[in-house]
Structures are given as C-alpha cells and as structure tokens.
PDB file of C-alpha atoms in Angstrom:
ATOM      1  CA  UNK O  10      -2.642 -45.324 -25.434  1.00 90.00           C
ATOM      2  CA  UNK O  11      -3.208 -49.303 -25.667  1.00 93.00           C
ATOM      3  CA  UNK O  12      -0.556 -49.573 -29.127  1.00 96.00           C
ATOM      4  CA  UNK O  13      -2.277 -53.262 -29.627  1.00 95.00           C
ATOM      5  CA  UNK O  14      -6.070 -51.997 -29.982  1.00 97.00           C
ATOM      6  CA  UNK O  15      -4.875 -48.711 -31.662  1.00 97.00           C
ATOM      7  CA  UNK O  16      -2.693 -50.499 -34.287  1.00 97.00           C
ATOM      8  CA  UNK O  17      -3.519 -54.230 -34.377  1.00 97.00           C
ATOM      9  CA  UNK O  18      -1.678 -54.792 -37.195  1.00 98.00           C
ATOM     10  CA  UNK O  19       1.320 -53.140 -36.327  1.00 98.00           C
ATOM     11  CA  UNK O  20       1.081 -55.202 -32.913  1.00 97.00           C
ATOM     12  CA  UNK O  21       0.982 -58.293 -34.714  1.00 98.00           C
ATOM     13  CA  UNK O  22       3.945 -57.747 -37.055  1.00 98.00           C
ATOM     14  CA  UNK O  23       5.877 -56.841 -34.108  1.00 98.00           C
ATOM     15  CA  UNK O  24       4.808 -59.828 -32.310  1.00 98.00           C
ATOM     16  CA  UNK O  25       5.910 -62.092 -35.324  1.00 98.00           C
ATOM     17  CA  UNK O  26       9.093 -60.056 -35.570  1.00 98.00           C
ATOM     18  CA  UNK O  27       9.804 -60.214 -31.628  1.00 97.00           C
ATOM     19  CA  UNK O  28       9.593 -64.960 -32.487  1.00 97.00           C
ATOM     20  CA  UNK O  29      11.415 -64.955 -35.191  1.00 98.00           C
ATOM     21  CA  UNK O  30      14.561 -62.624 -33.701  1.00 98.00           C
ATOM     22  CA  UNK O  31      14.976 -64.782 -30.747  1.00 96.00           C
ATOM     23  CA  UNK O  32      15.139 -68.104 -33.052  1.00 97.00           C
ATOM     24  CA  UNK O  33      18.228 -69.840 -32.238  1.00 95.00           C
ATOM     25  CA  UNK O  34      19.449 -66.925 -29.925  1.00 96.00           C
ATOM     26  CA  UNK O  35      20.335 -68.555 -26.062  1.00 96.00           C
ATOM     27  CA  UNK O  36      17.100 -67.602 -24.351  1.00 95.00           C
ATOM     28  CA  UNK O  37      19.767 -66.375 -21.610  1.00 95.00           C
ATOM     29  CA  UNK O  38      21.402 -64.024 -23.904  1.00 97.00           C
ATOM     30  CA  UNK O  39      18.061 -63.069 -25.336  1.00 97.00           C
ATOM     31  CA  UNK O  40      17.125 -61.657 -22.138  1.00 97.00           C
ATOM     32  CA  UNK O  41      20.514 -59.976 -21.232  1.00 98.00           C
ATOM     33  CA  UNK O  42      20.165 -58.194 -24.596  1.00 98.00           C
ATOM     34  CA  UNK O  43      16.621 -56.973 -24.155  1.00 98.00           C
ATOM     35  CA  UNK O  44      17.371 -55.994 -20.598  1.00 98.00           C
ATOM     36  CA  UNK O  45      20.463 -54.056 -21.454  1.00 98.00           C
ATOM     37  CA  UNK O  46      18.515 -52.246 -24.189  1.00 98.00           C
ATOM     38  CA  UNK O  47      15.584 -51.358 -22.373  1.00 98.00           C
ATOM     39  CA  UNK O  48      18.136 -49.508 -19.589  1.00 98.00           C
ATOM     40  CA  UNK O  49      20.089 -47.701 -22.262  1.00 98.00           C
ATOM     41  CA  UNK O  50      16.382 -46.638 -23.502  1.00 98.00           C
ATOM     42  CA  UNK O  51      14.714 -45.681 -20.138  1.00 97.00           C
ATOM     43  CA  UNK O  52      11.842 -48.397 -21.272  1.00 98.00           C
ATOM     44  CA  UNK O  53      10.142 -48.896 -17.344  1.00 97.00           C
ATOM     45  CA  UNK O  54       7.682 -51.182 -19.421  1.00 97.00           C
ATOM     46  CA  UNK O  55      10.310 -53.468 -20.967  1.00 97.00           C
ATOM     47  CA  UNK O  56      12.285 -53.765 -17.946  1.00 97.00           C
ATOM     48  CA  UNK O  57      10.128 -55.179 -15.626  1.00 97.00           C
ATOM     49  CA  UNK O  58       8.782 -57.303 -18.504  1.00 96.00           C
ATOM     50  CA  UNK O  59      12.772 -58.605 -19.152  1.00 97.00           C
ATOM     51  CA  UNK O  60      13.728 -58.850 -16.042  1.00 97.00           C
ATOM     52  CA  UNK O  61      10.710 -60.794 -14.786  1.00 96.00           C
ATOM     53  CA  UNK O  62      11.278 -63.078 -17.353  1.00 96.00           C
ATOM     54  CA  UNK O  63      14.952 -63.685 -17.075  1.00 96.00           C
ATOM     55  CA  UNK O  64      14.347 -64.339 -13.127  1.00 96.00           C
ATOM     56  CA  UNK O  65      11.838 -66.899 -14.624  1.00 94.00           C
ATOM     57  CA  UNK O  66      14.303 -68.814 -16.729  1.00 91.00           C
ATOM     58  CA  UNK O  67      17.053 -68.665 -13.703  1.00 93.00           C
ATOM     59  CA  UNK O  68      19.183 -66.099 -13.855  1.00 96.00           C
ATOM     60  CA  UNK O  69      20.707 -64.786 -10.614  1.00 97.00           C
ATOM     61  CA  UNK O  70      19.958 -61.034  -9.182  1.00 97.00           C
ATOM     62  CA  UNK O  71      23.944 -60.743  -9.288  1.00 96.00           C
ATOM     63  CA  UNK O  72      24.287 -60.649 -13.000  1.00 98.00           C
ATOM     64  CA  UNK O  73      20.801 -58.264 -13.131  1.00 97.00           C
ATOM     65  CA  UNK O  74      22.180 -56.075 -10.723  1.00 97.00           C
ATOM     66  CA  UNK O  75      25.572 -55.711 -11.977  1.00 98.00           C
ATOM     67  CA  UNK O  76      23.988 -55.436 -15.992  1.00 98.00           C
ATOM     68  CA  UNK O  77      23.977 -51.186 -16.289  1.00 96.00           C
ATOM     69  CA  UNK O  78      27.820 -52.215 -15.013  1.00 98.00           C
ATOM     70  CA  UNK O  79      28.759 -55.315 -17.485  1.00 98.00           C
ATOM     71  CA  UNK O  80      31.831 -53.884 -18.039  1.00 97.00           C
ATOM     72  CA  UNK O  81      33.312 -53.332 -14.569  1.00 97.00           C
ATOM     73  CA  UNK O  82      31.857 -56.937 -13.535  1.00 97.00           C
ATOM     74  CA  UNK O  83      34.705 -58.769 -14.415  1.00 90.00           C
ATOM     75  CA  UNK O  84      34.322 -62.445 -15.500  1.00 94.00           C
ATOM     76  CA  UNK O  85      30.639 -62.636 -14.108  1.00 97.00           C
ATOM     77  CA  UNK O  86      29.394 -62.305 -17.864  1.00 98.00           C
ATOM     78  CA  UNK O  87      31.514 -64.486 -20.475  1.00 97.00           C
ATOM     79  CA  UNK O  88      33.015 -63.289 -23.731  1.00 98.00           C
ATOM     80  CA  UNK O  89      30.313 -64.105 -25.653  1.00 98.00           C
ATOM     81  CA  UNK O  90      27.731 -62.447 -23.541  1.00 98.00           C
ATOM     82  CA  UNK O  91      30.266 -59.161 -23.527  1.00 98.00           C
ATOM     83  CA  UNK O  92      30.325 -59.287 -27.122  1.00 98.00           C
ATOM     84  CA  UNK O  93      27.018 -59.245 -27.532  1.00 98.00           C
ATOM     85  CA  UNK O  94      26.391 -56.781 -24.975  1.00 98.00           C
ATOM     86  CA  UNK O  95      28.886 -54.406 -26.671  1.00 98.00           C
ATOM     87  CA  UNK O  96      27.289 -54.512 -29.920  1.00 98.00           C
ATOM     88  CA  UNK O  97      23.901 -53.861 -28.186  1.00 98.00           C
ATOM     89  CA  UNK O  98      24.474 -50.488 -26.629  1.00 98.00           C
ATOM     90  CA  UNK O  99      26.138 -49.616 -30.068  1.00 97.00           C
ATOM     91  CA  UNK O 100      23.548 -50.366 -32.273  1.00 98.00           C
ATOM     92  CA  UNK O 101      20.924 -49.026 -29.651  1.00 97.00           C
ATOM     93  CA  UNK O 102      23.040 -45.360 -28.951  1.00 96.00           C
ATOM     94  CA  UNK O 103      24.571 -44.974 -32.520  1.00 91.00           C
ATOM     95  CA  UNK O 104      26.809 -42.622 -30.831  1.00 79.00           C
ATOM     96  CA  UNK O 105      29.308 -41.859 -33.706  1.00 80.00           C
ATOM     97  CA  UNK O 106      25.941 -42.616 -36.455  1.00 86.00           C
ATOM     98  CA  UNK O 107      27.550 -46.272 -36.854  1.00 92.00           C
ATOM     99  CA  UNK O 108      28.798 -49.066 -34.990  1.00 96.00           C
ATOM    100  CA  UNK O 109      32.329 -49.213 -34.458  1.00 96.00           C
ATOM    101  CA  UNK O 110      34.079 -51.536 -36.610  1.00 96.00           C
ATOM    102  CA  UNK O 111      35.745 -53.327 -33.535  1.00 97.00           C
ATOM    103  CA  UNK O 112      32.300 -53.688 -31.545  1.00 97.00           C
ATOM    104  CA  UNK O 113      31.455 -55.663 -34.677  1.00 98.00           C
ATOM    105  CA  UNK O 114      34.558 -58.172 -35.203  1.00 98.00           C
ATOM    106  CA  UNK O 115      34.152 -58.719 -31.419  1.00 98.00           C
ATOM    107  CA  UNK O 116      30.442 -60.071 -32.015  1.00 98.00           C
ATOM    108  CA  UNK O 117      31.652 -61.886 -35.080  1.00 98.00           C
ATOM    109  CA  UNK O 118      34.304 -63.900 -33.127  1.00 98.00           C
ATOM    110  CA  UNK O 119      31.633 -65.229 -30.757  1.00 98.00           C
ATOM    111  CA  UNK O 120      28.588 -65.986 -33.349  1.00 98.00           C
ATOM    112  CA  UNK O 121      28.465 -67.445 -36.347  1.00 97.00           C
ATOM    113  CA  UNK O 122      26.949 -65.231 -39.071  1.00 98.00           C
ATOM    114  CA  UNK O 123      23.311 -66.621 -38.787  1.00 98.00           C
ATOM    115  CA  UNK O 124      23.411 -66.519 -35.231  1.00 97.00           C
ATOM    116  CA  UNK O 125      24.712 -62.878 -35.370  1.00 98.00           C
ATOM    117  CA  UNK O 126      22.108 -61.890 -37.631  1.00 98.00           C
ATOM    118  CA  UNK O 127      19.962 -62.975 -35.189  1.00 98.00           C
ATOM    119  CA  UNK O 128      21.059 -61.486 -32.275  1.00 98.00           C
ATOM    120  CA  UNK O 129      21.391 -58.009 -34.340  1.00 98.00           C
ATOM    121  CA  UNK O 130      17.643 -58.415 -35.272  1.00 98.00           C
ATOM    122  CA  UNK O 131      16.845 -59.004 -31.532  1.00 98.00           C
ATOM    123  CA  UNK O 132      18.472 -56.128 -30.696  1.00 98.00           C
ATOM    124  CA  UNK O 133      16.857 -53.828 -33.259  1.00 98.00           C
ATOM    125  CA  UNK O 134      13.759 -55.794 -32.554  1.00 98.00           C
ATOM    126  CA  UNK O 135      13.556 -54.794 -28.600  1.00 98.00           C
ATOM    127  CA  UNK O 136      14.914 -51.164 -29.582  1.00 98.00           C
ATOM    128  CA  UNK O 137      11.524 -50.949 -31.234  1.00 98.00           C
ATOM    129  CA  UNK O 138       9.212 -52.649 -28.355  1.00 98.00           C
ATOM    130  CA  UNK O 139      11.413 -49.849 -26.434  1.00 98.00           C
ATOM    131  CA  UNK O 140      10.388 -47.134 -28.137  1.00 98.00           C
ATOM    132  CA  UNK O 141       6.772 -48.146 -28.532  1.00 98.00           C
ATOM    133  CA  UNK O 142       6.387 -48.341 -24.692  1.00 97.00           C
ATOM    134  CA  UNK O 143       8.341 -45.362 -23.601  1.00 97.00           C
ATOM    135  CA  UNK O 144       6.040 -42.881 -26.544  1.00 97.00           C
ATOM    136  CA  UNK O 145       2.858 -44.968 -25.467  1.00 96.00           C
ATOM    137  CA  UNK O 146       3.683 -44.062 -21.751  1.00 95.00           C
ATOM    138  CA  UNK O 147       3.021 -48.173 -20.992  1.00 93.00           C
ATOM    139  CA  UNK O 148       3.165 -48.346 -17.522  1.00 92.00           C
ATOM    140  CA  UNK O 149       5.852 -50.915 -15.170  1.00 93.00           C
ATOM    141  CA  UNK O 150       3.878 -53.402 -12.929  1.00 86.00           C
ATOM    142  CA  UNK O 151       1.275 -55.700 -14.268  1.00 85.00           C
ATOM    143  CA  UNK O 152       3.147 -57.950 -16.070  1.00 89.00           C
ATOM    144  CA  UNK O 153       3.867 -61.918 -15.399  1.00 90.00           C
ATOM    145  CA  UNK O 154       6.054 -63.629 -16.872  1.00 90.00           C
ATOM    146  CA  UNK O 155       4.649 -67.489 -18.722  1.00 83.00           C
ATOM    147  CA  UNK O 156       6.590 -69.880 -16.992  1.00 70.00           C
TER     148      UNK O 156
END
C-alpha cells in the first residue's frame, strides 16, 4: 500500500507533526532517537531512512553501529543522549504499561521541560511513522537523504 495516496490527509498531518516534533530538538539527537526507535520496532523503512540521514548530517558508523548497544558503549554517547535514549525505548516498549518514574527524572535532568516535550513528541511521533511502514510493508532501499 502507498499510505500517502491512500490517506493524503493522514500523510499530511503526519508530515506537519514529524516538523513540528523535531523543533528545537539537536538534529543529532533527533536522529539517534528515530534510529533507536525504528530498531526497537523492526521498521526496515525507517531505518535506512534515519540512518541515511544521520550519515548525512555527520555522524560516525561507530556510534550507528554500537546504537542497538548504547548501553554497553560506554562514554561514546553523552548523558544527555543516554537520557534520551532511555526514555525512548520506554515510551516505545511500555514494558510495565508506563514509563518508569526514574527513566523520566533522568530525561528531566538533561532537558528543560519544553525541550523534553519535544523530544517525547519526537519519539511518539517516529513510533507512529514506525508503525505506518512496518503495517504498510514499505520497503528499505530507495530512499536519499536531502542534503
């Protein structure tokens, strides 16, 4: 199924969504997050999109390779990327049906409230792109990123 021609509208909300998430969210970050997401969510779609684009805007194969493995990596991501990384795969698994209260006060000791609002609504934002092109079956390969 082609999701844009089958629900324009839809598309288009998404689209204006997917903008207004990443405002003031480190375009770095942004792409860690979406990355990270689309791995916990099998998206094939999303993660050559993400990582395409976060090879565009310079980030090093190291930190891509080692993502699925943030934890283990040591100091190759900093706090603040942790933090946010943390609160992704808990608000993308909901494993306990909430996210844990210290997954949370870790995020809000790196962000500032709007910017953590933010970064929560990019992560619930690329959960749905996820789950759009893993039911629509959108296929890995064609994409390039706009540099």
């Amino acid at each position: 199924m082609q999701f844009a021609k089958a629900a324009p509208e839809v598309y288009k909300a998404m689209v204006t969504l997917d903008a207004a998430a990443r405002k003031g969210v480190d375009p770095t970050l942004a792409e860690l997050v979406k990355v990270r997401a689309s791995q916990l969510n099998h998206c094939a779609f999303c993660l050559d999109m993400h990582t395409k684009d976060a090879r565009a805007a310079g980030e090093s194969e190291d930190r891509l390779y080692l993502l699925n493995a943030w934890e283990e990596a040591g100091d190759l991501y900093t706090e603040k990327e942790q933090a946010a990384l943390a609160l992704t795969e808990a608000v993308t698994v909901l494993t306990d049906g909430f996210v844990p209260d210290e997954v949370y006060e870790r995020a809000a000791k790196h962000f500032e409230e709007r910017e953590l609002a933010q970064v929560i609504a990019l992560i619930f934002t690329i959960n749905a792109w996820n789950r759009i092109g893993v039911t629509t079956r959108m296929a890995p390969g064609a994409y390039k990123p706009n540099v």
